[in-house]
Amino acid sequence: MTQDELKHQVALAAIDYIKTLIKPDSIIGVGTGSTANLFIDELAAVKDKFQGAVASSDASAERLKGHGIEVFDLNSVDEIVVYVDGADEANKSLCLIKGGGAALTQEKIVAQVAKQFVCIADESKAVEILGAFPLPVEVIPMARALVGREMVKLGGDPVWREGVVTDNGNQIIDVHGLKITNPEDLEAKINMIPGVVTNGLFAHRAADVLLLSTQEGVKTYS
Ligand code: 5RP
C-alpha cells in the first residue's frame, strides 16, 4: 500500500470506531490535514447518524459543509463525544507532534473539549522519540524573533514558516533539532514564553487512542 492508501485505510477504521460512540444528537470534532480530509470524505456516508461537527480549521469546516455536514461554533457546543485528527509524529505514550498544517491551536482547543481523542496516522508517524519532525509553534507576529531566541536557549533551531498565516492571524515557527524526551515539560516551558499562542506538542492532552495504519492492517493503541 502507498502512504495515501494507508491513510485511507485508517480513515475507514476511524469511521468504524466512531460508529460505536455516536448518537443522533452527537457533535464530533474533526481535525485538519490529508488524513483528516479522507476521514471527512468517509464521514459523509454516515452523516445521518450524528448531529454535526466542530472543525479545527477553516479548510476542514469548508470540506465538512461541502458534504452537507453541519458545522457548529465550539462556543455553542456543550460536549464533543470524540475528536478525530491526524498527527505528524506519535510516540508510545500517545504524545503527539501536530501542526504541520498550521492548525495546531484550534486542534488543541477542540481536543481539550473532546471526551475522547482518536489519532489517525500511517505507520511513518510512529516514533520512539518526538522531534525529528520540526516542532511547530504558533506565535503572535511581533513576538516571532523573541520566541525564536528562546527556542535556541531550549536547544532548538527555529525556522520561520514564511508566507503562512494561521486561521487566527498568527505566524508559525518550526523548531528543528529537538530530541523531546520529556514532552509534558517542554510543552509547558514553550507555552510560558510571552507571544507563544501554543505549540504543537500534544502531551498534556495526548491522544486517548491511536489508530495506526500498517501494511498488516490498522493497529489500535490506547
Ligand atoms: C495539521 C496537523 C495534521 O494532523 C498533521 O500535520 C498531519 O497531517 P497529514 O494527515 O496530512 O499527514 O496537525 O495542523
PDB file of C-alpha atoms and ligand atoms in Angstrom:
ATOM      1  CA  MET A   1       0.000   0.000   0.000  1.00  0.00           C
ATOM      2  CA  THR A   2       1.126   3.535  -0.706  1.00  0.00           C
ATOM      3  CA  GLN A   3       1.092   6.151   2.042  1.00  0.00           C
ATOM      4  CA  ASP A   4      -2.186   7.533   0.658  1.00  0.00           C
ATOM      5  CA  GLU A   5      -3.716   4.062   0.742  1.00  0.00           C
ATOM      6  CA  LEU A   6      -2.553   3.645   4.332  1.00  0.00           C
ATOM      7  CA  LYS A   7      -4.188   6.978   5.196  1.00  0.00           C
ATOM      8  CA  HIS A   8      -7.408   5.851   3.543  1.00  0.00           C
ATOM      9  CA  GLN A   9      -7.304   2.541   5.418  1.00  0.00           C
ATOM     10  CA  VAL A  10      -7.089   4.353   8.758  1.00  0.00           C
ATOM     11  CA  ALA A  11      -9.808   6.838   7.788  1.00  0.00           C
ATOM     12  CA  LEU A  12     -12.164   3.897   7.233  1.00  0.00           C
ATOM     13  CA  ALA A  13     -11.099   2.337  10.548  1.00  0.00           C
ATOM     14  CA  ALA A  14     -11.891   5.626  12.296  1.00  0.00           C
ATOM     15  CA  ILE A  15     -15.415   5.588  10.857  1.00  0.00           C
ATOM     16  CA  ASP A  16     -15.923   2.070  12.263  1.00  0.00           C
ATOM     17  CA  TYR A  17     -14.515   3.257  15.598  1.00  0.00           C
ATOM     18  CA  ILE A  18     -16.737   6.314  15.978  1.00  0.00           C
ATOM     19  CA  LYS A  19     -19.867   4.416  14.909  1.00  0.00           C
ATOM     20  CA  THR A  20     -19.815   2.791  18.351  1.00  0.00           C
ATOM     21  CA  LEU A  21     -19.766   6.222  20.052  1.00  0.00           C
ATOM     22  CA  ILE A  22     -22.086   8.490  18.089  1.00  0.00           C
ATOM     23  CA  LYS A  23     -25.799   9.096  18.602  1.00  0.00           C
ATOM     24  CA  PRO A  24     -28.209  11.237  16.546  1.00  0.00           C
ATOM     25  CA  ASP A  25     -27.554  14.267  18.802  1.00  0.00           C
ATOM     26  CA  SER A  26     -23.756  13.840  18.922  1.00  0.00           C
ATOM     27  CA  ILE A  27     -21.292  16.516  17.871  1.00  0.00           C
ATOM     28  CA  ILE A  28     -17.942  15.211  16.733  1.00  0.00           C
ATOM     29  CA  GLY A  29     -14.627  17.051  16.487  1.00  0.00           C
ATOM     30  CA  VAL A  30     -12.810  16.924  13.179  1.00  0.00           C
ATOM     31  CA  GLY A  31      -9.139  17.653  12.598  1.00  0.00           C
ATOM     32  CA  THR A  32      -7.057  19.007   9.761  1.00  0.00           C
ATOM     33  CA  GLY A  33      -4.705  17.590   7.142  1.00  0.00           C
ATOM     34  CA  SER A  34      -4.666  14.964   4.430  1.00  0.00           C
ATOM     35  CA  THR A  35      -5.598  12.058   6.738  1.00  0.00           C
ATOM     36  CA  ALA A  36      -8.376  14.100   8.337  1.00  0.00           C
ATOM     37  CA  ASN A  37      -9.603  15.033   4.846  1.00  0.00           C
ATOM     38  CA  LEU A  38     -10.001  11.358   3.953  1.00  0.00           C
ATOM     39  CA  PHE A  39     -11.857  10.863   7.235  1.00  0.00           C
ATOM     40  CA  ILE A  40     -14.180  13.787   6.395  1.00  0.00           C
ATOM     41  CA  ASP A  41     -14.918  12.293   2.982  1.00  0.00           C
ATOM     42  CA  GLU A  42     -15.849   8.941   4.558  1.00  0.00           C
ATOM     43  CA  LEU A  43     -17.863  10.707   7.272  1.00  0.00           C
ATOM     44  CA  ALA A  44     -20.302  11.869   4.605  1.00  0.00           C
ATOM     45  CA  ALA A  45     -21.648   8.310   4.307  1.00  0.00           C
ATOM     46  CA  VAL A  46     -22.713   8.269   7.980  1.00  0.00           C
ATOM     47  CA  LYS A  47     -23.797  11.910   8.325  1.00  0.00           C
ATOM     48  CA  ASP A  48     -27.375  10.902   9.273  1.00  0.00           C
ATOM     49  CA  LYS A  49     -26.014   9.144  12.394  1.00  0.00           C
ATOM     50  CA  PHE A  50     -24.850  12.336  14.216  1.00  0.00           C
ATOM     51  CA  GLN A  51     -25.902  15.964  14.507  1.00  0.00           C
ATOM     52  CA  GLY A  52     -22.851  17.770  13.220  1.00  0.00           C
ATOM     53  CA  ALA A  53     -19.217  18.659  13.736  1.00  0.00           C
ATOM     54  CA  VAL A  54     -16.819  21.200  15.164  1.00  0.00           C
ATOM     55  CA  ALA A  55     -13.854  21.756  12.845  1.00  0.00           C
ATOM     56  CA  SER A  56     -10.284  22.585  13.819  1.00  0.00           C
ATOM     57  CA  SER A  57      -9.675  24.784  10.763  1.00  0.00           C
ATOM     58  CA  ASP A  58     -11.438  26.821   8.118  1.00  0.00           C
ATOM     59  CA  ALA A  59     -10.362  24.270   5.492  1.00  0.00           C
ATOM     60  CA  SER A  60     -11.935  21.356   7.371  1.00  0.00           C
ATOM     61  CA  ALA A  61     -15.083  23.380   8.044  1.00  0.00           C
ATOM     62  CA  GLU A  62     -15.454  24.053   4.320  1.00  0.00           C
ATOM     63  CA  ARG A  63     -14.894  20.393   3.466  1.00  0.00           C
ATOM     64  CA  LEU A  64     -17.469  19.265   6.022  1.00  0.00           C
ATOM     65  CA  LYS A  65     -20.016  21.767   4.712  1.00  0.00           C
ATOM     66  CA  GLY A  66     -19.316  20.586   1.174  1.00  0.00           C
ATOM     67  CA  HIS A  67     -20.546  17.155   2.260  1.00  0.00           C
ATOM     68  CA  GLY A  68     -23.681  18.631   3.823  1.00  0.00           C
ATOM     69  CA  ILE A  69     -22.435  18.144   7.394  1.00  0.00           C
ATOM     70  CA  GLU A  70     -23.491  20.941   9.751  1.00  0.00           C
ATOM     71  CA  VAL A  71     -20.545  22.786  11.342  1.00  0.00           C
ATOM     72  CA  PHE A  72     -21.005  24.248  14.821  1.00  0.00           C
ATOM     73  CA  ASP A  73     -19.128  27.041  16.603  1.00  0.00           C
ATOM     74  CA  LEU A  74     -17.348  25.438  19.565  1.00  0.00           C
ATOM     75  CA  ASN A  75     -18.840  28.060  21.895  1.00  0.00           C
ATOM     76  CA  SER A  76     -22.330  26.754  21.163  1.00  0.00           C
ATOM     77  CA  VAL A  77     -21.445  23.138  21.946  1.00  0.00           C
ATOM     78  CA  ASP A  78     -21.542  21.507  25.406  1.00  0.00           C
ATOM     79  CA  GLU A  79     -19.943  18.210  24.548  1.00  0.00           C
ATOM     80  CA  ILE A  80     -17.826  16.673  21.816  1.00  0.00           C
ATOM     81  CA  VAL A  81     -18.113  12.923  22.023  1.00  0.00           C
ATOM     82  CA  VAL A  82     -14.974  12.205  20.010  1.00  0.00           C
ATOM     83  CA  TYR A  83     -12.269  14.175  18.191  1.00  0.00           C
ATOM     84  CA  VAL A  84     -10.548  12.538  15.218  1.00  0.00           C
ATOM     85  CA  ASP A  85      -7.347  14.016  13.835  1.00  0.00           C
ATOM     86  CA  GLY A  86      -4.025  13.102  12.272  1.00  0.00           C
ATOM     87  CA  ALA A  87      -0.525  13.764  13.584  1.00  0.00           C
ATOM     88  CA  ASP A  88       2.979  14.453  12.365  1.00  0.00           C
ATOM     89  CA  GLU A  89       4.539  12.181  14.998  1.00  0.00           C
ATOM     90  CA  ALA A  90       3.217   9.896  17.746  1.00  0.00           C
ATOM     91  CA  ASN A  91       5.165   8.143  20.498  1.00  0.00           C
ATOM     92  CA  LYS A  92       4.273   5.074  22.578  1.00  0.00           C
ATOM     93  CA  SER A  93       2.613   7.217  25.269  1.00  0.00           C
ATOM     94  CA  LEU A  94       0.375   8.694  22.556  1.00  0.00           C
ATOM     95  CA  CYS A  95       2.029  12.097  22.926  1.00  0.00           C
ATOM     96  CA  LEU A  96       1.999  13.822  19.553  1.00  0.00           C
ATOM     97  CA  ILE A  97       3.592  16.488  17.436  1.00  0.00           C
ATOM     98  CA  LYS A  98       0.943  18.268  15.399  1.00  0.00           C
ATOM     99  CA  GLY A  99       0.708  21.468  13.402  1.00  0.00           C
ATOM    100  CA  GLY A 100       2.267  20.527  10.086  1.00  0.00           C
ATOM    101  CA  GLY A 101      -0.864  22.069   8.596  1.00  0.00           C
ATOM    102  CA  ALA A 102      -0.622  25.145  10.866  1.00  0.00           C
ATOM    103  CA  ALA A 103      -3.913  24.326  12.624  1.00  0.00           C
ATOM    104  CA  LEU A 104      -2.371  23.356  15.976  1.00  0.00           C
ATOM    105  CA  THR A 105      -4.097  25.915  18.187  1.00  0.00           C
ATOM    106  CA  GLN A 106      -7.640  25.121  17.158  1.00  0.00           C
ATOM    107  CA  GLU A 107      -6.752  21.409  17.128  1.00  0.00           C
ATOM    108  CA  LYS A 108      -5.591  21.656  20.727  1.00  0.00           C
ATOM    109  CA  ILE A 109      -8.727  23.521  21.766  1.00  0.00           C
ATOM    110  CA  VAL A 110     -11.090  21.001  20.179  1.00  0.00           C
ATOM    111  CA  ALA A 111      -9.062  18.070  21.549  1.00  0.00           C
ATOM    112  CA  GLN A 112      -9.326  19.563  25.038  1.00  0.00           C
ATOM    113  CA  VAL A 113     -13.114  19.661  24.862  1.00  0.00           C
ATOM    114  CA  ALA A 114     -13.481  16.156  23.427  1.00  0.00           C
ATOM    115  CA  LYS A 115     -14.292  13.243  25.694  1.00  0.00           C
ATOM    116  CA  GLN A 116     -12.086  11.046  23.539  1.00  0.00           C
ATOM    117  CA  PHE A 117      -9.247  11.964  21.164  1.00  0.00           C
ATOM    118  CA  VAL A 118      -8.648   9.412  18.435  1.00  0.00           C
ATOM    119  CA  CYS A 119      -5.452   9.987  16.474  1.00  0.00           C
ATOM    120  CA  ILE A 120      -5.329   8.501  12.986  1.00  0.00           C
ATOM    121  CA  ALA A 121      -1.969   8.052  11.319  1.00  0.00           C
ATOM    122  CA  ASP A 122       0.017   5.905   8.959  1.00  0.00           C
ATOM    123  CA  GLU A 123       2.968   3.960  10.329  1.00  0.00           C
ATOM    124  CA  SER A 124       5.540   6.529   9.170  1.00  0.00           C
ATOM    125  CA  LYS A 125       4.303   8.781  12.008  1.00  0.00           C
ATOM    126  CA  ALA A 126       5.207   6.361  14.838  1.00  0.00           C
ATOM    127  CA  VAL A 127       8.473   7.325  16.571  1.00  0.00           C
ATOM    128  CA  GLU A 128      10.451   6.370  19.672  1.00  0.00           C
ATOM    129  CA  ILE A 129      11.422   9.981  20.466  1.00  0.00           C
ATOM    130  CA  LEU A 130       9.488  13.021  19.282  1.00  0.00           C
ATOM    131  CA  GLY A 131      11.323  15.799  17.472  1.00  0.00           C
ATOM    132  CA  ALA A 132      12.608  14.567  14.115  1.00  0.00           C
ATOM    133  CA  PHE A 133       9.581  16.402  12.711  1.00  0.00           C
ATOM    134  CA  PRO A 134      10.206  20.122  13.381  1.00  0.00           C
ATOM    135  CA  LEU A 135       8.007  21.288  16.242  1.00  0.00           C
ATOM    136  CA  PRO A 136       5.511  23.955  15.084  1.00  0.00           C
ATOM    137  CA  VAL A 137       4.967  26.921  17.399  1.00  0.00           C
ATOM    138  CA  GLU A 138       2.206  29.461  16.670  1.00  0.00           C
ATOM    139  CA  VAL A 139       3.317  32.974  17.633  1.00  0.00           C
ATOM    140  CA  ILE A 140       1.867  36.465  17.779  1.00  0.00           C
ATOM    141  CA  PRO A 141       3.700  38.150  14.856  1.00  0.00           C
ATOM    142  CA  MET A 142       5.534  40.806  16.930  1.00  0.00           C
ATOM    143  CA  ALA A 143       6.979  38.080  19.193  1.00  0.00           C
ATOM    144  CA  ARG A 144       8.447  35.935  16.417  1.00  0.00           C
ATOM    145  CA  ALA A 145      12.099  36.921  16.970  1.00  0.00           C
ATOM    146  CA  LEU A 146      11.764  36.773  20.760  1.00  0.00           C
ATOM    147  CA  VAL A 147      10.269  33.276  20.620  1.00  0.00           C
ATOM    148  CA  GLY A 148      12.960  32.222  18.152  1.00  0.00           C
ATOM    149  CA  ARG A 149      15.720  33.309  20.568  1.00  0.00           C
ATOM    150  CA  GLU A 150      14.016  31.484  23.450  1.00  0.00           C
ATOM    151  CA  MET A 151      13.770  28.329  21.352  1.00  0.00           C
ATOM    152  CA  VAL A 152      17.531  28.473  20.711  1.00  0.00           C
ATOM    153  CA  LYS A 153      18.029  28.564  24.514  1.00  0.00           C
ATOM    154  CA  LEU A 154      15.893  25.399  24.701  1.00  0.00           C
ATOM    155  CA  GLY A 155      18.235  23.682  22.222  1.00  0.00           C
ATOM    156  CA  GLY A 156      16.233  24.144  19.038  1.00  0.00           C
ATOM    157  CA  ASP A 157      16.873  25.659  15.643  1.00  0.00           C
ATOM    158  CA  PRO A 158      13.862  27.855  14.792  1.00  0.00           C
ATOM    159  CA  VAL A 159      12.800  28.487  11.200  1.00  0.00           C
ATOM    160  CA  TRP A 160      10.034  30.949  10.338  1.00  0.00           C
ATOM    161  CA  ARG A 161       7.404  29.313   8.072  1.00  0.00           C
ATOM    162  CA  GLU A 162       7.385  32.366   5.808  1.00  0.00           C
ATOM    163  CA  GLY A 163       4.203  33.237   3.990  1.00  0.00           C
ATOM    164  CA  VAL A 164       1.972  31.159   6.289  1.00  0.00           C
ATOM    165  CA  VAL A 165      -0.705  32.978   8.293  1.00  0.00           C
ATOM    166  CA  THR A 166      -2.785  30.799  10.611  1.00  0.00           C
ATOM    167  CA  ASP A 167      -6.582  30.874  10.773  1.00  0.00           C
ATOM    168  CA  ASN A 168      -6.043  33.006  13.896  1.00  0.00           C
ATOM    169  CA  GLY A 169      -3.922  35.603  12.040  1.00  0.00           C
ATOM    170  CA  ASN A 170      -0.622  34.477  13.573  1.00  0.00           C
ATOM    171  CA  GLN A 171       2.696  33.085  12.337  1.00  0.00           C
ATOM    172  CA  ILE A 172       4.415  29.702  12.663  1.00  0.00           C
ATOM    173  CA  ILE A 173       7.967  28.918  13.724  1.00  0.00           C
ATOM    174  CA  ASP A 174       9.159  25.351  13.028  1.00  0.00           C
ATOM    175  CA  VAL A 175      11.744  24.268  15.580  1.00  0.00           C
ATOM    176  CA  HIS A 176      14.277  21.777  14.227  1.00  0.00           C
ATOM    177  CA  GLY A 177      16.795  19.651  16.047  1.00  0.00           C
ATOM    178  CA  LEU A 178      14.882  18.840  19.224  1.00  0.00           C
ATOM    179  CA  LYS A 179      15.073  15.419  20.876  1.00  0.00           C
ATOM    180  CA  ILE A 180      11.981  15.552  23.036  1.00  0.00           C
ATOM    181  CA  THR A 181      12.427  13.109  25.887  1.00  0.00           C
ATOM    182  CA  ASN A 182      10.012  14.894  28.238  1.00  0.00           C
ATOM    183  CA  PRO A 183       7.139  16.178  26.075  1.00  0.00           C
ATOM    184  CA  GLU A 184       4.983  17.401  29.012  1.00  0.00           C
ATOM    185  CA  ASP A 185       7.822  19.527  30.379  1.00  0.00           C
ATOM    186  CA  LEU A 186       8.777  21.043  27.019  1.00  0.00           C
ATOM    187  CA  GLU A 187       5.141  21.722  26.098  1.00  0.00           C
ATOM    188  CA  ALA A 188       4.696  23.708  29.314  1.00  0.00           C
ATOM    189  CA  LYS A 189       8.039  25.556  29.005  1.00  0.00           C
ATOM    190  CA  ILE A 190       7.340  26.746  25.455  1.00  0.00           C
ATOM    191  CA  ASN A 191       3.835  27.849  26.350  1.00  0.00           C
ATOM    192  CA  MET A 192       5.320  30.061  29.099  1.00  0.00           C
ATOM    193  CA  ILE A 193       7.181  32.238  26.557  1.00  0.00           C
ATOM    194  CA  PRO A 194       5.306  35.519  26.024  1.00  0.00           C
ATOM    195  CA  GLY A 195       3.942  35.663  22.487  1.00  0.00           C
ATOM    196  CA  VAL A 196       3.519  31.918  22.108  1.00  0.00           C
ATOM    197  CA  VAL A 197      -0.092  31.086  21.303  1.00  0.00           C
ATOM    198  CA  THR A 198       0.549  27.387  21.568  1.00  0.00           C
ATOM    199  CA  ASN A 199       2.990  24.730  20.459  1.00  0.00           C
ATOM    200  CA  GLY A 200       2.457  21.520  18.559  1.00  0.00           C
ATOM    201  CA  LEU A 201       3.222  19.156  21.422  1.00  0.00           C
ATOM    202  CA  PHE A 202       0.109  17.299  22.488  1.00  0.00           C
ATOM    203  CA  ALA A 203       1.363  15.808  25.754  1.00  0.00           C
ATOM    204  CA  HIS A 204      -0.823  17.306  28.483  1.00  0.00           C
ATOM    205  CA  ARG A 205      -3.747  16.377  26.286  1.00  0.00           C
ATOM    206  CA  ALA A 206      -2.310  13.366  24.454  1.00  0.00           C
ATOM    207  CA  ALA A 207      -4.418  11.092  22.290  1.00  0.00           C
ATOM    208  CA  ASP A 208      -6.571   8.508  24.066  1.00  0.00           C
ATOM    209  CA  VAL A 209      -6.431   6.099  21.157  1.00  0.00           C
ATOM    210  CA  LEU A 210      -4.022   5.788  18.243  1.00  0.00           C
ATOM    211  CA  LEU A 211      -5.239   4.009  15.133  1.00  0.00           C
ATOM    212  CA  LEU A 212      -2.020   3.242  13.270  1.00  0.00           C
ATOM    213  CA  SER A 213      -2.272   2.135   9.668  1.00  0.00           C
ATOM    214  CA  THR A 214       0.271  -0.514   8.673  1.00  0.00           C
ATOM    215  CA  GLN A 215       0.774  -2.870   5.759  1.00  0.00           C
ATOM    216  CA  GLU A 216      -0.693  -5.572   8.020  1.00  0.00           C
ATOM    217  CA  GLY A 217      -3.830  -3.583   8.820  1.00  0.00           C
ATOM    218  CA  VAL A 218      -4.811  -0.959  11.382  1.00  0.00           C
ATOM    219  CA  LYS A 219      -3.390  -1.436  14.873  1.00  0.00           C
ATOM    220  CA  THR A 220      -5.100   0.116  17.890  1.00  0.00           C
ATOM    221  CA  TYR A 221      -3.090   1.552  20.813  1.00  0.00           C
ATOM    222  CA  SER A 222      -4.567   3.080  23.947  1.00  0.00           C
TER     223      SER A 222
HETATM  224  C1  5RP B   1      -2.406  19.884  10.940  1.00  0.00           C
HETATM  225  C2  5RP B   1      -1.979  18.648  11.636  1.00  0.00           C
HETATM  226  C3  5RP B   1      -2.112  17.362  10.911  1.00  0.00           C
HETATM  227  O1  5RP B   1      -2.874  16.488  11.664  1.00  0.00           O
HETATM  228  C4  5RP B   1      -0.746  16.786  10.680  1.00  0.00           C
HETATM  229  O2  5RP B   1       0.045  17.749  10.019  1.00  0.00           O
HETATM  230  C5  5RP B   1      -0.815  15.503   9.860  1.00  0.00           C
HETATM  231  O3  5RP B   1      -1.194  15.792   8.562  1.00  0.00           O
HETATM  232  P1  5RP B   1      -1.369  14.682   7.451  1.00  0.00           P
HETATM  233  O4  5RP B   1      -2.550  13.851   7.827  1.00  0.00           O
HETATM  234  O5  5RP B   1      -1.588  15.486   6.182  1.00  0.00           O
HETATM  235  O6  5RP B   1      -0.096  13.876   7.388  1.00  0.00           O
HETATM  236  O7  5RP B   1      -1.536  18.658  12.763  1.00  0.00           O
HETATM  237  O8  5RP B   1      -2.099  21.036  11.686  1.00  0.00           O
END
